Amino acid sequence: MLPTQETLKEIILRDQLVSPEDLKRALEEQKKFGGELSRILLRLKLVGEDQLSVVLSEALHLPS
């Protein structure tokens, strides 16, 4: 099962990887241009690849 955008948002906010304002900015970018939230967060340099890997592994219930 793939993680939903809601799951990713919850984990990112819970772990305080980005501020609510930065997440809103990324979501606005996603709405405007499309694409995966994870890639947008990377492109905007809001999270690092290592951080995103941990979040995705948790969302997918897989070891990192």
Coordinates of N, CA, C and O in Angstrom, one line a residue:
M1 N 0.8 -1.2 0.0 CA 0.0 0.0 0.0 C 0.9 1.2 0.0 O 1.8 1.4 0.8
L2 N 0.6 2.2 -0.9 CA 1.4 3.4 -1.0 C 0.9 4.4 0.1 O -0.3 4.4 0.4
P3 N 1.8 5.2 0.6 CA 1.4 6.2 1.6 C 0.5 7.2 0.9 O 0.7 7.6 -0.2
T4 N -0.5 7.7 1.7 CA -1.3 8.7 1.1 C -0.6 10.1 1.4 O 0.3 10.1 2.3
Q5 N -1.0 11.1 0.7 CA -0.5 12.4 1.0 C -0.8 12.8 2.4 O 0.0 13.4 3.1
E6 N -1.9 12.4 2.9 CA -2.3 12.8 4.3 C -1.3 12.2 5.3 O -0.9 12.8 6.2
T7 N -0.9 10.9 5.1 CA 0.0 10.2 6.0 C 1.3 11.0 5.9 O 1.9 11.2 7.0
L8 N 1.8 11.3 4.8 CA 3.1 12.0 4.7 C 3.0 13.4 5.4 O 3.9 13.7 6.1
K9 N 1.9 14.1 5.2 CA 1.8 15.4 5.8 C 1.8 15.2 7.4 O 2.4 16.0 8.1
E10 N 1.1 14.2 7.8 CA 1.0 14.0 9.3 C 2.4 13.7 9.9 O 2.7 14.3 10.9
I11 N 3.1 12.8 9.2 CA 4.4 12.5 9.8 C 5.4 13.7 9.7 O 6.1 13.9 10.6
I12 N 5.4 14.4 8.6 CA 6.3 15.5 8.4 C 6.0 16.6 9.5 O 6.9 17.1 10.1
L13 N 4.7 16.8 9.7 CA 4.4 17.8 10.8 C 4.7 17.3 12.2 O 5.2 18.0 13.0
R14 N 4.3 16.1 12.4 CA 4.5 15.5 13.7 C 6.0 15.5 14.1 O 6.3 15.9 15.2
D15 N 6.9 15.2 13.2 CA 8.3 15.2 13.4 C 8.9 16.5 13.3 O 10.2 16.7 13.4
Q16 N 8.1 17.5 13.0 CA 8.6 18.9 12.8 C 9.7 19.0 11.8 O 10.7 19.8 12.0
L17 N 9.6 18.3 10.7 CA 10.6 18.4 9.6 C 10.4 19.7 8.8 O 11.4 20.2 8.3
V18 N 9.2 20.1 8.7 CA 9.0 21.4 8.1 C 7.9 22.2 8.9 O 7.1 21.5 9.7
S19 N 7.9 23.4 8.8 CA 6.9 24.2 9.5 C 5.5 24.1 8.8 O 5.5 23.8 7.6
P20 N 4.4 24.4 9.4 CA 3.2 24.3 8.7 C 3.1 25.3 7.6 O 2.5 25.0 6.5
E21 N 3.8 26.4 7.7 CA 3.9 27.4 6.6 C 4.6 26.8 5.4 O 4.2 27.0 4.2
D22 N 5.8 26.1 5.6 CA 6.5 25.5 4.5 C 5.7 24.4 3.9 O 5.8 24.2 2.7
L23 N 5.0 23.6 4.7 CA 4.2 22.6 4.1 C 3.1 23.2 3.2 O 2.8 22.7 2.1
K24 N 2.5 24.3 3.7 CA 1.5 24.9 2.9 C 2.1 25.4 1.6 O 1.4 25.3 0.5
R25 N 3.3 26.0 1.6 CA 3.9 26.4 0.4 C 4.2 25.3 -0.6 O 3.9 25.4 -1.8
A26 N 4.6 24.1 0.0 CA 4.8 22.9 -0.9 C 3.5 22.4 -1.5 O 3.4 22.1 -2.7
L27 N 2.4 22.5 -0.7 CA 1.1 22.0 -1.2 C 0.6 23.0 -2.3 O -0.1 22.5 -3.2
E28 N 0.8 24.3 -2.1 CA 0.4 25.2 -3.1 C 1.2 25.0 -4.4 O 0.6 25.1 -5.5
E29 N 2.4 24.7 -4.3 CA 3.3 24.4 -5.4 C 2.7 23.1 -6.1 O 2.7 23.1 -7.4
Q30 N 2.4 22.1 -5.4 CA 1.8 20.9 -5.9 C 0.5 21.2 -6.6 O 0.3 20.6 -7.7
K31 N -0.3 22.0 -6.0 CA -1.6 22.3 -6.7 C -1.4 23.0 -8.0 O -2.1 22.8 -9.0
K32 N -0.5 23.9 -8.0 CA -0.2 24.8 -9.2 C 0.4 24.0 -10.3 O 0.0 24.1 -11.5
F33 N 1.4 23.2 -10.0 CA 2.2 22.5 -11.0 C 2.0 21.0 -11.1 O 2.5 20.3 -12.0
G34 N 1.4 20.4 -10.0 CA 1.2 19.0 -10.0 C 2.5 18.3 -9.5 O 3.5 19.0 -9.2
G35 N 2.5 17.0 -9.4 CA 3.7 16.2 -9.0 C 3.5 15.7 -7.6 O 2.5 16.0 -6.9
E36 N 4.4 14.9 -7.2 CA 4.4 14.2 -5.9 C 4.9 15.2 -4.8 O 5.9 15.9 -5.0
L37 N 4.2 15.1 -3.7 CA 4.6 16.0 -2.6 C 6.1 15.8 -2.2 O 6.8 16.7 -1.9
S38 N 6.5 14.5 -2.1 CA 7.8 14.2 -1.7 C 8.9 14.9 -2.6 O 9.8 15.4 -2.1
R39 N 8.6 14.8 -3.9 CA 9.6 15.4 -4.8 C 9.6 17.0 -4.7 O 10.6 17.6 -4.8
I40 N 8.4 17.5 -4.4 CA 8.3 19.0 -4.3 C 9.1 19.4 -3.0 O 9.8 20.4 -3.0
L41 N 8.9 18.6 -1.9 CA 9.6 19.0 -0.7 C 11.1 18.9 -0.9 O 11.9 19.8 -0.4
L42 N 11.6 18.0 -1.7 CA 13.0 17.9 -2.0 C 13.5 19.1 -2.9 O 14.5 19.7 -2.7
R43 N 12.7 19.3 -3.9 CA 13.0 20.4 -4.9 C 13.1 21.8 -4.2 O 14.0 22.6 -4.5
L44 N 12.2 22.0 -3.3 CA 12.2 23.3 -2.5 C 13.2 23.3 -1.4 O 13.4 24.2 -0.6
K45 N 13.9 22.1 -1.2 CA 14.9 22.0 -0.2 C 14.4 22.2 1.2 O 15.0 22.7 2.1
L46 N 13.1 21.7 1.4 CA 12.5 21.7 2.7 C 12.9 20.5 3.6 O 12.8 20.6 4.8
V47 N 13.2 19.4 2.9 CA 13.7 18.2 3.6 C 14.8 17.6 2.8 O 14.9 17.9 1.6
G48 N 15.7 16.9 3.5 CA 16.8 16.2 2.8 C 16.3 14.8 2.4 O 15.3 14.3 2.8
E49 N 17.1 14.2 1.5 CA 16.8 12.9 1.1 C 16.8 11.9 2.2 O 15.9 11.0 2.2
D50 N 17.7 12.0 3.2 CA 17.7 11.1 4.3 C 16.4 11.2 5.1 O 15.8 10.2 5.5
Q51 N 16.0 12.4 5.4 CA 14.8 12.7 6.2 C 13.6 12.1 5.4 O 12.8 11.4 6.0
L52 N 13.5 12.3 4.1 CA 12.4 11.8 3.4 C 12.4 10.3 3.3 O 11.3 9.7 3.4
S53 N 13.5 9.7 3.2 CA 13.6 8.3 3.2 C 13.0 7.7 4.5 O 12.3 6.7 4.5
V54 N 13.3 8.3 5.6 CA 12.8 7.8 6.9 C 11.3 8.0 7.0 O 10.6 7.1 7.4
V55 N 10.8 9.1 6.5 CA 9.4 9.4 6.5 C 8.6 8.4 5.6 O 7.6 7.8 6.0
L56 N 9.2 8.2 4.4 CA 8.5 7.2 3.5 C 8.6 5.8 4.0 O 7.6 5.1 3.9
S57 N 9.7 5.4 4.6 CA 9.7 4.0 5.2 C 8.7 3.9 6.3 O 8.1 2.8 6.4
E58 N 8.5 4.9 7.1 CA 7.5 4.8 8.2 C 6.1 4.7 7.6 O 5.3 3.9 8.0
A59 N 5.9 5.6 6.6 CA 4.5 5.6 6.0 C 4.2 4.3 5.3 O 3.1 3.9 5.3
L60 N 5.2 3.6 4.7 CA 5.0 2.4 4.0 C 5.2 1.2 5.0 O 5.0 0.0 4.5
H61 N 5.5 1.4 6.2 CA 5.7 0.4 7.2 C 6.8 -0.6 6.8 O 6.7 -1.8 6.9
L62 N 7.9 0.0 6.3 CA 9.1 -0.7 5.9 C 10.3 -0.3 6.7 O 10.4 0.9 7.1
P63 N 11.3 -1.2 6.9 CA 12.5 -0.7 7.5 C 13.3 0.3 6.6 O 13.2 0.2 5.4
S64 N 13.9 1.2 7.3 CA 14.6 2.3 6.5 C 16.0 1.7 6.0 O 16.5 0.8 6.5

